[in-house]
Amino acid sequence: MYNSKIIGLGKYLPDNVVTNDDLSKLMDTTDEWIQERTGIKERRWIEKGSEDSSAVMGAKAARIAIERAGLTKDDIDFIVFATMTPDYYFPGCGVQIQDVLDMGTIGAIDIRNQCSGFVYAISVADQFIKTGMYKNILVIGAEYHSNGLDKSTRGRGVTVIFGDGAGAAVLTREEDNTKGILSTHLHSQGKHADKLIVTSPSIKHWIPEILASKKEDISYFPYMDGTFVFKNAVVRFSEVITEGLIKNNLSKDDIDLFIPHQANLRISQFVQQRFGLSDDQVFNNITKYGNTTAASIIIALTEAWEQGKVKDGDTVVLAAFGSGFTWGSVIIKW
Ligand code: ACO
């Protein structure tokens, strides 16, 4: 069995910055409320008329990651694409990447695990590399939230937290079992699916309903029981990080860098306190980008790496919690 390791990282954020004050012109909200509850100051939303989408942004991030890995598109054996906002109901974004990047006929899958999407995606890629089936895998997380949000006061509890963006990582085979991705830990609890959900469109509520005007139907917009999700998030984050540390005989003191899914700065701060981590040990960028769901960890990891905060030999912990509920962690020896 091999290990896998990350050798290239890339990110792409749309240029259009939407501040909290911009949102207060669309709905009854304030910069003060949003910052106090979430830490978010601004987010990126794709501008109307832009060519960007989850697949397009994912391709842009992927090109950077492949180049930084010192590889070419022809070296990639497989694509894993995590998103909850695919360009089409089907096919998924993975095959769009395969086409746009002209990658022969390699396999591509989509992962539909919301905020835990990138953690699940990296775990899937890791298993393929461990068994020796593939050597180099492109893993992408990308979200185009802004087009599907309720921008009236009715949707304010959800809409203010989400942003658009994409990140990508190239994973390759590592023969030294003490390096690279040491372990991944995945969980779910479907009984809470209705606490954070979009119920339409779906195969149950499909084209005829979409074609009819449904502006008054809130089922077309994300619903979230925010307090319930918050309480579960802080518990599950802590559990799944501890699970990863125990599996690798590590303690919280061994963590050089913790990159939580960027759902809410208050959640990250709670987990930071719970593990007694210093500000230097935790990387957050939610203030700038909001919650980009499957893209958030990979955008944050890329940004941390670009700032020189990820060094050889570091123990890096990634953890996420989101709709499903699903949650997971990744323990990496960089
Ligand atoms: N501006 C002003 N007021 C608002 C806004 C807003 N944007 N949104 C809600 N309010 C009001 C509500 O109407 C409510 O008013 P009321 O008391 O008069 O009824 C009050 O503020 C409190 O609302 P809550 O929803 O209870 O606010 P809360 O303190 O829980 O914060 C938040 C909301 C930030 C969303 C928080 O619950 C949270 O972060 N939850 C977890 C998010 C998360 O981790 N999601 C998982 C990942 S996402 C994914 O997987 C897709």
mmCIF file of C-alpha atoms and ligand atoms in Angstrom:
data_model
loop_
_atom_site.group_PDB
_atom_site.id
_atom_site.type_symbol
_atom_site.label_atom_id
_atom_site.label_comp_id
_atom_site.label_asym_id
_atom_site.label_seq_id
_atom_site.Cartn_x
_atom_site.Cartn_y
_atom_site.Cartn_z
ATOM 1 C CA MET A 1 0.000 0.000 0.000
ATOM 2 C CA TYR A 2 1.147 3.504 -0.848
ATOM 3 C CA ASN A 3 0.391 6.846 0.792
ATOM 4 C CA SER A 4 -0.774 9.850 -1.189
ATOM 5 C CA LYS A 5 0.542 13.387 -0.889
ATOM 6 C CA ILE A 6 -0.493 16.798 -2.167
ATOM 7 C CA ILE A 7 2.042 18.219 -4.635
ATOM 8 C CA GLY A 8 0.110 21.064 -6.265
ATOM 9 C CA LEU A 9 -2.503 23.572 -5.093
ATOM 10 C CA GLY A 10 -4.528 26.196 -6.953
ATOM 11 C CA LYS A 11 -7.486 28.470 -6.356
ATOM 12 C CA TYR A 12 -9.773 30.787 -8.297
ATOM 13 C CA LEU A 13 -12.127 33.404 -6.864
ATOM 14 C CA PRO A 14 -14.409 35.562 -9.016
ATOM 15 C CA ASP A 15 -13.391 39.265 -9.055
ATOM 16 C CA ASN A 16 -16.773 40.584 -7.931
ATOM 17 C CA VAL A 17 -16.606 41.468 -4.205
ATOM 18 C CA VAL A 18 -19.954 41.681 -2.382
ATOM 19 C CA THR A 19 -19.710 43.419 0.991
ATOM 20 C CA ASN A 20 -22.147 43.136 3.872
ATOM 21 C CA ASP A 21 -23.269 46.685 3.088
ATOM 22 C CA ASP A 22 -24.053 45.579 -0.481
ATOM 23 C CA LEU A 23 -26.319 42.861 0.978
ATOM 24 C CA SER A 24 -28.092 45.352 3.229
ATOM 25 C CA LYS A 25 -29.319 47.055 0.032
ATOM 26 C CA LEU A 26 -31.020 43.807 -1.038
ATOM 27 C CA MET A 27 -32.420 42.628 2.304
ATOM 28 C CA ASP A 28 -33.011 43.677 5.885
ATOM 29 C CA THR A 29 -29.579 42.960 7.350
ATOM 30 C CA THR A 30 -26.550 44.856 8.631
ATOM 31 C CA ASP A 31 -22.778 44.598 8.468
ATOM 32 C CA GLU A 32 -22.783 44.486 12.273
ATOM 33 C CA TRP A 33 -25.177 41.477 12.462
ATOM 34 C CA ILE A 34 -23.261 39.479 9.851
ATOM 35 C CA GLN A 35 -19.815 40.158 11.323
ATOM 36 C CA GLU A 36 -20.925 39.491 14.873
ATOM 37 C CA ARG A 37 -22.602 36.142 14.045
ATOM 38 C CA THR A 38 -20.324 34.828 11.290
ATOM 39 C CA GLY A 39 -17.123 36.868 11.064
ATOM 40 C CA ILE A 40 -17.792 37.423 7.358
ATOM 41 C CA LYS A 41 -16.982 40.877 5.940
ATOM 42 C CA GLU A 42 -17.322 40.135 2.233
ATOM 43 C CA ARG A 43 -17.651 37.299 -0.231
ATOM 44 C CA ARG A 44 -17.155 36.798 -3.975
ATOM 45 C CA TRP A 45 -20.264 36.376 -6.125
ATOM 46 C CA ILE A 46 -20.013 35.625 -9.841
ATOM 47 C CA GLU A 47 -21.185 38.635 -11.802
ATOM 48 C CA LYS A 48 -24.188 38.274 -14.103
ATOM 49 C CA GLY A 49 -23.029 37.564 -17.655
ATOM 50 C CA SER A 50 -19.704 36.064 -16.534
ATOM 51 C CA GLU A 51 -18.656 32.747 -18.075
ATOM 52 C CA ASP A 52 -17.775 31.432 -14.595
ATOM 53 C CA SER A 53 -19.582 28.420 -13.117
ATOM 54 C CA SER A 54 -18.513 25.605 -10.785
ATOM 55 C CA ALA A 55 -16.921 23.692 -13.685
ATOM 56 C CA VAL A 56 -15.321 26.766 -15.274
ATOM 57 C CA MET A 57 -13.866 28.011 -11.971
ATOM 58 C CA GLY A 58 -12.779 24.455 -11.138
ATOM 59 C CA ALA A 59 -10.885 24.229 -14.439
ATOM 60 C CA LYS A 60 -9.129 27.542 -13.729
ATOM 61 C CA ALA A 61 -7.997 26.351 -10.270
ATOM 62 C CA ALA A 62 -7.025 22.941 -11.698
ATOM 63 C CA ARG A 63 -4.686 24.419 -14.340
ATOM 64 C CA ILE A 64 -2.786 26.262 -11.580
ATOM 65 C CA ALA A 65 -2.586 23.172 -9.338
ATOM 66 C CA ILE A 66 -1.288 20.953 -12.174
ATOM 67 C CA GLU A 67 1.351 23.505 -13.147
ATOM 68 C CA ARG A 68 2.490 23.965 -9.538
ATOM 69 C CA ALA A 69 2.719 20.174 -9.212
ATOM 70 C CA GLY A 70 5.235 20.240 -12.044
ATOM 71 C CA LEU A 71 2.996 17.959 -14.102
ATOM 72 C CA THR A 72 1.013 18.306 -17.310
ATOM 73 C CA LYS A 73 -2.628 17.406 -17.881
ATOM 74 C CA ASP A 74 -1.443 14.182 -19.534
ATOM 75 C CA ASP A 75 0.061 12.988 -16.226
ATOM 76 C CA ILE A 76 -3.342 13.040 -14.467
ATOM 77 C CA ASP A 77 -4.993 9.617 -14.151
ATOM 78 C CA PHE A 78 -8.337 10.499 -12.562
ATOM 79 C CA ILE A 79 -10.567 13.441 -11.552
ATOM 80 C CA VAL A 80 -12.609 13.833 -8.352
ATOM 81 C CA PHE A 81 -14.898 16.898 -8.336
ATOM 82 C CA ALA A 82 -16.727 18.020 -5.177
ATOM 83 C CA THR A 83 -19.640 20.422 -5.501
ATOM 84 C CA MET A 84 -23.217 20.923 -4.336
ATOM 85 C CA THR A 85 -23.803 23.439 -7.146
ATOM 86 C CA PRO A 86 -22.983 21.542 -10.356
ATOM 87 C CA ASP A 87 -23.523 23.284 -13.688
ATOM 88 C CA TYR A 88 -26.102 20.666 -14.653
ATOM 89 C CA TYR A 89 -28.352 18.268 -12.803
ATOM 90 C CA PHE A 90 -26.428 15.726 -14.871
ATOM 91 C CA PRO A 91 -23.766 15.055 -16.049
ATOM 92 C CA GLY A 92 -21.476 16.154 -13.231
ATOM 93 C CA CYS A 93 -18.676 18.722 -13.336
ATOM 94 C CA GLY A 94 -15.906 16.087 -13.339
ATOM 95 C CA VAL A 95 -16.526 15.165 -16.958
ATOM 96 C CA GLN A 96 -16.596 18.847 -17.920
ATOM 97 C CA ILE A 97 -13.066 19.195 -16.493
ATOM 98 C CA GLN A 98 -11.964 16.101 -18.417
ATOM 99 C CA ASP A 99 -13.266 17.727 -21.606
ATOM 100 C CA VAL A 100 -12.117 21.320 -21.075
ATOM 101 C CA LEU A 101 -8.625 20.283 -19.984
ATOM 102 C CA ASP A 102 -8.488 17.732 -22.831
ATOM 103 C CA MET A 103 -7.499 14.819 -20.619
ATOM 104 C CA GLY A 104 -7.953 11.872 -22.957
ATOM 105 C CA THR A 105 -10.609 9.537 -21.624
ATOM 106 C CA ILE A 106 -9.601 9.343 -17.955
ATOM 107 C CA GLY A 107 -12.294 8.624 -15.363
ATOM 108 C CA ALA A 108 -14.095 11.385 -13.474
ATOM 109 C CA ILE A 109 -16.512 11.335 -10.539
ATOM 110 C CA ASP A 110 -18.495 13.950 -8.670
ATOM 111 C CA ILE A 111 -18.835 14.012 -4.886
ATOM 112 C CA ARG A 112 -22.060 15.476 -3.470
ATOM 113 C CA ASN A 113 -21.223 16.103 0.177
ATOM 114 C CA GLN A 114 -21.722 19.821 0.627
ATOM 115 C CA CYS A 115 -19.373 21.389 3.173
ATOM 116 C CA SER A 116 -17.619 18.057 3.732
ATOM 117 C CA GLY A 117 -17.231 17.634 -0.029
ATOM 118 C CA PHE A 118 -13.527 18.311 -0.251
ATOM 119 C CA VAL A 119 -12.688 16.089 2.727
ATOM 120 C CA TYR A 120 -14.696 13.249 1.153
ATOM 121 C CA ALA A 121 -13.099 13.942 -2.256
ATOM 122 C CA ILE A 122 -9.571 13.826 -0.902
ATOM 123 C CA SER A 123 -10.381 10.611 0.938
ATOM 124 C CA VAL A 124 -11.693 8.987 -2.259
ATOM 125 C CA ALA A 125 -8.569 10.056 -4.161
ATOM 126 C CA ASP A 126 -6.380 8.789 -1.325
ATOM 127 C CA GLN A 127 -7.928 5.301 -1.530
ATOM 128 C CA PHE A 128 -7.303 5.042 -5.292
ATOM 129 C CA ILE A 129 -3.670 6.044 -4.806
ATOM 130 C CA LYS A 130 -3.177 3.746 -1.779
ATOM 131 C CA THR A 131 -4.182 0.677 -3.758
ATOM 132 C CA GLY A 132 -1.923 1.648 -6.656
ATOM 133 C CA MET A 133 -4.822 1.973 -9.092
ATOM 134 C CA TYR A 134 -3.909 5.574 -9.969
ATOM 135 C CA LYS A 135 -0.729 7.608 -9.482
ATOM 136 C CA ASN A 136 -1.802 11.239 -9.982
ATOM 137 C CA ILE A 137 -5.311 12.454 -9.158
ATOM 138 C CA LEU A 138 -6.809 15.913 -9.632
ATOM 139 C CA VAL A 139 -9.174 16.832 -6.790
ATOM 140 C CA ILE A 140 -11.388 19.906 -7.204
ATOM 141 C CA GLY A 141 -13.837 21.697 -4.914
ATOM 142 C CA ALA A 142 -15.959 24.441 -6.498
ATOM 143 C CA GLU A 143 -19.215 26.223 -5.753
ATOM 144 C CA TYR A 144 -21.453 28.674 -7.573
ATOM 145 C CA HIS A 145 -23.882 29.525 -4.769
ATOM 146 C CA SER A 146 -24.877 33.056 -5.606
ATOM 147 C CA ASN A 147 -27.222 32.208 -8.466
ATOM 148 C CA GLY A 148 -29.378 29.946 -6.267
ATOM 149 C CA LEU A 149 -29.831 32.066 -3.154
ATOM 150 C CA ASP A 150 -32.904 33.897 -1.916
ATOM 151 C CA LYS A 151 -31.676 37.515 -1.914
ATOM 152 C CA SER A 152 -34.768 38.870 -0.191
ATOM 153 C CA THR A 153 -35.142 39.335 3.587
ATOM 154 C CA ARG A 154 -36.830 35.906 3.680
ATOM 155 C CA GLY A 155 -33.505 34.221 2.820
ATOM 156 C CA ARG A 156 -31.135 36.377 4.903
ATOM 157 C CA GLY A 157 -30.303 33.690 7.513
ATOM 158 C CA VAL A 158 -28.702 31.551 4.787
ATOM 159 C CA THR A 159 -27.784 33.877 1.945
ATOM 160 C CA VAL A 160 -25.332 36.102 3.824
ATOM 161 C CA ILE A 161 -22.975 33.214 4.607
ATOM 162 C CA PHE A 162 -22.371 31.779 1.131
ATOM 163 C CA GLY A 163 -19.733 32.719 -1.446
ATOM 164 C CA ASP A 164 -18.515 31.452 -4.841
ATOM 165 C CA GLY A 165 -15.064 30.063 -5.618
ATOM 166 C CA ALA A 166 -12.932 27.058 -6.480
ATOM 167 C CA GLY A 167 -9.775 25.258 -5.397
ATOM 168 C CA ALA A 168 -7.846 22.268 -6.679
ATOM 169 C CA ALA A 169 -5.163 19.874 -5.470
ATOM 170 C CA VAL A 170 -3.013 17.316 -7.245
ATOM 171 C CA LEU A 171 -2.374 14.174 -5.221
ATOM 172 C CA THR A 172 0.400 11.768 -6.125
ATOM 173 C CA ARG A 173 1.844 8.485 -4.892
ATOM 174 C CA GLU A 174 4.140 8.664 -1.840
ATOM 175 C CA GLU A 175 6.180 5.548 -1.122
ATOM 176 C CA ASP A 176 7.150 6.610 2.427
ATOM 177 C CA ASN A 177 4.235 5.586 4.656
ATOM 178 C CA THR A 178 5.145 8.155 7.309
ATOM 179 C CA LYS A 179 4.489 11.048 4.901
ATOM 180 C CA GLY A 180 1.535 12.511 3.046
ATOM 181 C CA ILE A 181 -2.069 11.777 3.953
ATOM 182 C CA LEU A 182 -1.863 9.657 7.096
ATOM 183 C CA SER A 183 -5.579 8.967 7.492
ATOM 184 C CA THR A 184 -9.063 10.205 6.627
ATOM 185 C CA HIS A 185 -12.241 9.876 8.712
ATOM 186 C CA LEU A 186 -15.732 10.175 7.248
ATOM 187 C CA HIS A 187 -19.165 10.237 8.898
ATOM 188 C CA SER A 188 -22.810 11.010 8.173
ATOM 189 C CA GLN A 189 -26.174 11.266 9.934
ATOM 190 C CA GLY A 190 -28.965 11.435 7.373
ATOM 191 C CA LYS A 191 -31.710 11.901 9.935
ATOM 192 C CA HIS A 192 -30.682 15.570 10.123
ATOM 193 C CA ALA A 193 -30.771 16.113 6.339
ATOM 194 C CA ASP A 194 -33.808 18.383 6.654
ATOM 195 C CA LYS A 195 -31.904 20.865 8.839
ATOM 196 C CA LEU A 196 -29.877 22.137 5.896
ATOM 197 C CA ILE A 197 -31.419 21.336 2.572
ATOM 198 C CA VAL A 198 -32.669 22.423 -0.838
ATOM 199 C CA THR A 199 -35.752 20.340 -1.657
ATOM 200 C CA SER A 200 -36.360 21.605 -5.190
ATOM 201 C CA PRO A 201 -35.485 21.088 -7.927
ATOM 202 C CA SER A 202 -35.179 17.348 -7.526
ATOM 203 C CA ILE A 203 -36.337 14.311 -9.374
ATOM 204 C CA LYS A 204 -39.539 14.648 -7.316
ATOM 205 C CA HIS A 205 -40.042 18.312 -8.229
ATOM 206 C CA TRP A 206 -38.612 18.587 -11.659
ATOM 207 C CA ILE A 207 -38.916 20.414 -14.954
ATOM 208 C CA PRO A 208 -42.647 21.195 -15.048
ATOM 209 C CA GLU A 209 -42.426 22.959 -11.712
ATOM 210 C CA ILE A 210 -39.279 24.821 -12.691
ATOM 211 C CA LEU A 211 -40.844 26.002 -15.895
ATOM 212 C CA ALA A 212 -43.837 27.308 -14.026
ATOM 213 C CA SER A 213 -43.149 30.459 -12.054
ATOM 214 C CA LYS A 214 -42.180 29.392 -8.545
ATOM 215 C CA LYS A 215 -40.923 32.658 -7.121
ATOM 216 C CA GLU A 216 -43.104 32.328 -4.026
ATOM 217 C CA ASP A 217 -42.035 28.726 -3.331
ATOM 218 C CA ILE A 218 -39.293 28.702 -0.687
ATOM 219 C CA SER A 219 -38.457 25.052 -1.384
ATOM 220 C CA TYR A 220 -36.345 26.294 -4.309
ATOM 221 C CA PHE A 221 -34.000 28.032 -1.888
ATOM 222 C CA PRO A 222 -31.674 26.598 0.768
ATOM 223 C CA TYR A 223 -33.279 26.122 4.172
ATOM 224 C CA MET A 224 -31.165 25.934 7.326
ATOM 225 C CA ASP A 225 -31.940 25.518 11.011
ATOM 226 C CA GLY A 226 -28.825 27.554 11.802
ATOM 227 C CA THR A 227 -28.714 27.092 15.565
ATOM 228 C CA PHE A 228 -29.192 23.322 15.312
ATOM 229 C CA VAL A 229 -26.504 23.081 12.640
ATOM 230 C CA PHE A 230 -24.140 25.243 14.702
ATOM 231 C CA LYS A 231 -24.525 23.069 17.819
ATOM 232 C CA ASN A 232 -23.928 19.861 15.872
ATOM 233 C CA ALA A 233 -20.989 21.374 13.993
ATOM 234 C CA VAL A 234 -18.937 22.197 17.080
ATOM 235 C CA VAL A 235 -19.468 18.705 18.543
ATOM 236 C CA ARG A 236 -18.710 16.799 15.327
ATOM 237 C CA PHE A 237 -15.674 18.928 14.457
ATOM 238 C CA SER A 238 -14.159 18.141 17.842
ATOM 239 C CA GLU A 239 -14.974 14.413 17.622
ATOM 240 C CA VAL A 240 -13.578 13.858 14.160
ATOM 241 C CA ILE A 241 -10.358 15.782 14.830
ATOM 242 C CA THR A 242 -9.812 13.743 17.998
ATOM 243 C CA GLU A 243 -10.523 10.538 16.031
ATOM 244 C CA GLY A 244 -7.795 11.458 13.528
ATOM 245 C CA LEU A 245 -5.271 12.391 16.210
ATOM 246 C CA ILE A 246 -5.829 9.147 18.138
ATOM 247 C CA LYS A 247 -5.522 7.048 14.967
ATOM 248 C CA ASN A 248 -2.066 8.547 14.346
ATOM 249 C CA ASN A 249 -0.884 8.627 17.979
ATOM 250 C CA LEU A 250 -0.807 12.411 17.850
ATOM 251 C CA SER A 251 -1.897 14.994 20.400
ATOM 252 C CA LYS A 252 -3.304 18.471 19.854
ATOM 253 C CA ASP A 253 0.213 19.828 20.523
ATOM 254 C CA ASP A 254 1.435 18.062 17.378
ATOM 255 C CA ILE A 255 -0.892 20.118 15.162
ATOM 256 C CA ASP A 256 1.135 22.663 13.175
ATOM 257 C CA LEU A 257 -1.796 23.909 11.117
ATOM 258 C CA PHE A 258 -5.535 23.321 11.454
ATOM 259 C CA ILE A 259 -7.687 24.300 8.483
ATOM 260 C CA PRO A 260 -11.381 24.049 9.327
ATOM 261 C CA HIS A 261 -14.140 24.240 6.765
ATOM 262 C CA GLN A 262 -15.017 27.951 6.647
ATOM 263 C CA ALA A 263 -18.680 27.821 7.718
ATOM 264 C CA ASN A 264 -18.650 30.426 10.434
ATOM 265 C CA LEU A 265 -15.718 32.091 12.217
ATOM 266 C CA ARG A 266 -17.477 31.462 15.545
ATOM 267 C CA ILE A 267 -17.458 27.703 14.895
ATOM 268 C CA SER A 268 -13.740 27.791 14.030
ATOM 269 C CA GLN A 269 -12.988 29.836 17.162
ATOM 270 C CA PHE A 270 -14.962 27.412 19.341
ATOM 271 C CA VAL A 271 -12.996 24.451 17.986
ATOM 272 C CA GLN A 272 -9.718 26.379 18.324
ATOM 273 C CA GLN A 273 -10.481 27.033 21.994
ATOM 274 C CA ARG A 274 -11.600 23.448 22.577
ATOM 275 C CA PHE A 275 -8.194 22.190 21.376
ATOM 276 C CA GLY A 276 -6.251 25.070 22.947
ATOM 277 C CA LEU A 277 -4.717 26.075 19.603
ATOM 278 C CA SER A 278 -2.998 29.427 19.090
ATOM 279 C CA ASP A 279 -3.976 31.803 16.276
ATOM 280 C CA ASP A 280 -0.827 30.718 14.396
ATOM 281 C CA GLN A 281 -2.036 27.110 14.377
ATOM 282 C CA VAL A 282 -5.394 27.881 12.738
ATOM 283 C CA PHE A 283 -5.997 29.290 9.265
ATOM 284 C CA ASN A 284 -9.226 31.162 8.511
ATOM 285 C CA ASN A 285 -10.166 33.249 5.487
ATOM 286 C CA ILE A 286 -13.959 33.329 5.874
ATOM 287 C CA THR A 287 -13.864 37.087 6.450
ATOM 288 C CA LYS A 288 -12.929 37.508 2.766
ATOM 289 C CA TYR A 289 -14.750 34.677 1.033
ATOM 290 C CA GLY A 290 -17.704 33.563 3.173
ATOM 291 C CA ASN A 291 -18.662 29.887 3.108
ATOM 292 C CA THR A 292 -17.680 28.410 -0.260
ATOM 293 C CA THR A 293 -18.785 24.924 0.858
ATOM 294 C CA ALA A 294 -16.838 22.202 -1.019
ATOM 295 C CA ALA A 295 -14.301 24.809 -2.151
ATOM 296 C CA SER A 296 -13.626 26.319 1.259
ATOM 297 C CA ILE A 297 -10.954 23.990 2.661
ATOM 298 C CA ILE A 298 -9.018 23.768 -0.585
ATOM 299 C CA ILE A 299 -9.118 27.544 -1.106
ATOM 300 C CA ALA A 300 -7.905 28.023 2.486
ATOM 301 C CA LEU A 301 -5.200 25.345 2.144
ATOM 302 C CA THR A 302 -3.980 26.930 -1.095
ATOM 303 C CA GLU A 303 -3.917 30.393 0.468
ATOM 304 C CA ALA A 304 -2.075 29.122 3.567
ATOM 305 C CA TRP A 305 0.482 27.406 1.311
ATOM 306 C CA GLU A 306 0.881 30.557 -0.806
ATOM 307 C CA GLN A 307 1.600 32.508 2.401
ATOM 308 C CA GLY A 308 4.323 30.014 3.426
ATOM 309 C CA LYS A 309 2.266 28.679 6.323
ATOM 310 C CA VAL A 310 2.503 25.027 5.226
ATOM 311 C CA LYS A 311 6.018 23.665 5.543
ATOM 312 C CA ASP A 312 7.676 20.300 4.944
ATOM 313 C CA GLY A 313 7.208 18.029 7.941
ATOM 314 C CA ASP A 314 4.184 19.947 9.290
ATOM 315 C CA THR A 315 1.208 18.076 10.687
ATOM 316 C CA VAL A 316 -1.802 19.583 8.937
ATOM 317 C CA VAL A 317 -5.359 18.799 10.024
ATOM 318 C CA LEU A 318 -8.362 19.454 7.766
ATOM 319 C CA ALA A 319 -11.903 19.070 9.128
ATOM 320 C CA ALA A 320 -15.389 19.795 7.856
ATOM 321 C CA PHE A 321 -19.041 19.558 8.842
ATOM 322 C CA GLY A 322 -22.102 20.252 6.746
ATOM 323 C CA SER A 323 -25.421 19.332 5.242
ATOM 324 C CA GLY A 324 -26.397 15.684 5.358
ATOM 325 C CA PHE A 325 -25.208 15.888 8.061
ATOM 326 C CA THR A 326 -21.769 14.791 6.908
ATOM 327 C CA TRP A 327 -18.428 15.444 8.517
ATOM 328 C CA GLY A 328 -14.840 14.292 8.288
ATOM 329 C CA SER A 329 -11.170 14.989 8.868
ATOM 330 C CA VAL A 330 -7.859 14.488 7.105
ATOM 331 C CA ILE A 331 -4.515 14.174 8.900
ATOM 332 C CA ILE A 332 -1.533 15.089 6.715
ATOM 333 C CA LYS A 333 2.220 14.943 7.303
ATOM 334 C CA TRP A 334 3.313 17.577 4.762
HETATM 335 N N1 ACO B 1 -29.415 39.858 9.232
HETATM 336 C C1 ACO B 1 -30.140 40.277 10.283
HETATM 337 N N2 ACO B 1 -30.904 39.457 11.035
HETATM 338 C C2 ACO B 1 -30.916 38.152 10.724
HETATM 339 C C3 ACO B 1 -30.178 37.638 9.637
HETATM 340 C C4 ACO B 1 -29.415 38.545 8.870
HETATM 341 N N3 ACO B 1 -28.668 38.146 7.821
HETATM 342 N N4 ACO B 1 -30.375 36.301 9.574
HETATM 343 C C5 ACO B 1 -31.212 35.976 10.584
HETATM 344 N N5 ACO B 1 -31.548 37.092 11.271
HETATM 345 C C6 ACO B 1 -32.392 37.192 12.460
HETATM 346 C C7 ACO B 1 -33.395 36.086 12.528
HETATM 347 O O1 ACO B 1 -34.567 36.409 11.793
HETATM 348 C C8 ACO B 1 -33.655 35.980 14.016
HETATM 349 O O2 ACO B 1 -34.539 36.999 14.385
HETATM 350 P P1 ACO B 1 -35.657 36.742 15.532
HETATM 351 O O3 ACO B 1 -34.870 36.414 16.778
HETATM 352 O O4 ACO B 1 -36.372 38.031 15.571
HETATM 353 O O5 ACO B 1 -36.466 35.589 15.030
HETATM 354 C C9 ACO B 1 -32.295 36.319 14.643
HETATM 355 O O6 ACO B 1 -31.568 37.034 13.622
HETATM 356 C C10 ACO B 1 -31.500 35.098 15.051
HETATM 357 O O7 ACO B 1 -31.503 34.148 13.972
HETATM 358 P P2 ACO B 1 -30.758 32.772 14.063
HETATM 359 O O8 ACO B 1 -30.965 32.020 12.790
HETATM 360 O O9 ACO B 1 -31.100 32.107 15.359
HETATM 361 O O10 ACO B 1 -29.224 33.265 14.118
HETATM 362 P P3 ACO B 1 -27.959 32.511 14.654
HETATM 363 O O11 ACO B 1 -27.410 33.235 15.805
HETATM 364 O O12 ACO B 1 -28.181 31.049 14.794
HETATM 365 O O13 ACO B 1 -26.920 32.710 13.442
HETATM 366 C C11 ACO B 1 -26.031 31.487 11.573
HETATM 367 C C12 ACO B 1 -27.227 32.225 12.152
HETATM 368 C C13 ACO B 1 -24.889 32.468 11.406
HETATM 369 C C14 ACO B 1 -26.401 30.964 10.218
HETATM 370 C C15 ACO B 1 -25.579 30.343 12.515
HETATM 371 O O14 ACO B 1 -26.695 29.643 12.979
HETATM 372 C C16 ACO B 1 -24.620 29.360 11.907
HETATM 373 O O15 ACO B 1 -23.496 29.691 11.585
HETATM 374 N N6 ACO B 1 -25.031 28.086 11.776
HETATM 375 C C17 ACO B 1 -24.142 27.021 11.252
HETATM 376 C C18 ACO B 1 -23.808 27.156 9.792
HETATM 377 C C19 ACO B 1 -23.045 25.939 9.322
HETATM 378 O O16 ACO B 1 -22.108 25.475 9.958
HETATM 379 N N7 ACO B 1 -23.441 25.354 8.200
HETATM 380 C C20 ACO B 1 -22.820 24.125 7.761
HETATM 381 C C21 ACO B 1 -22.142 24.240 6.497
HETATM 382 S S1 ACO B 1 -23.187 24.815 5.154
HETATM 383 C C22 ACO B 1 -23.492 23.428 4.117
HETATM 384 O O17 ACO B 1 -23.181 22.298 4.431
HETATM 385 C C23 ACO B 1 -24.233 23.697 2.862
#
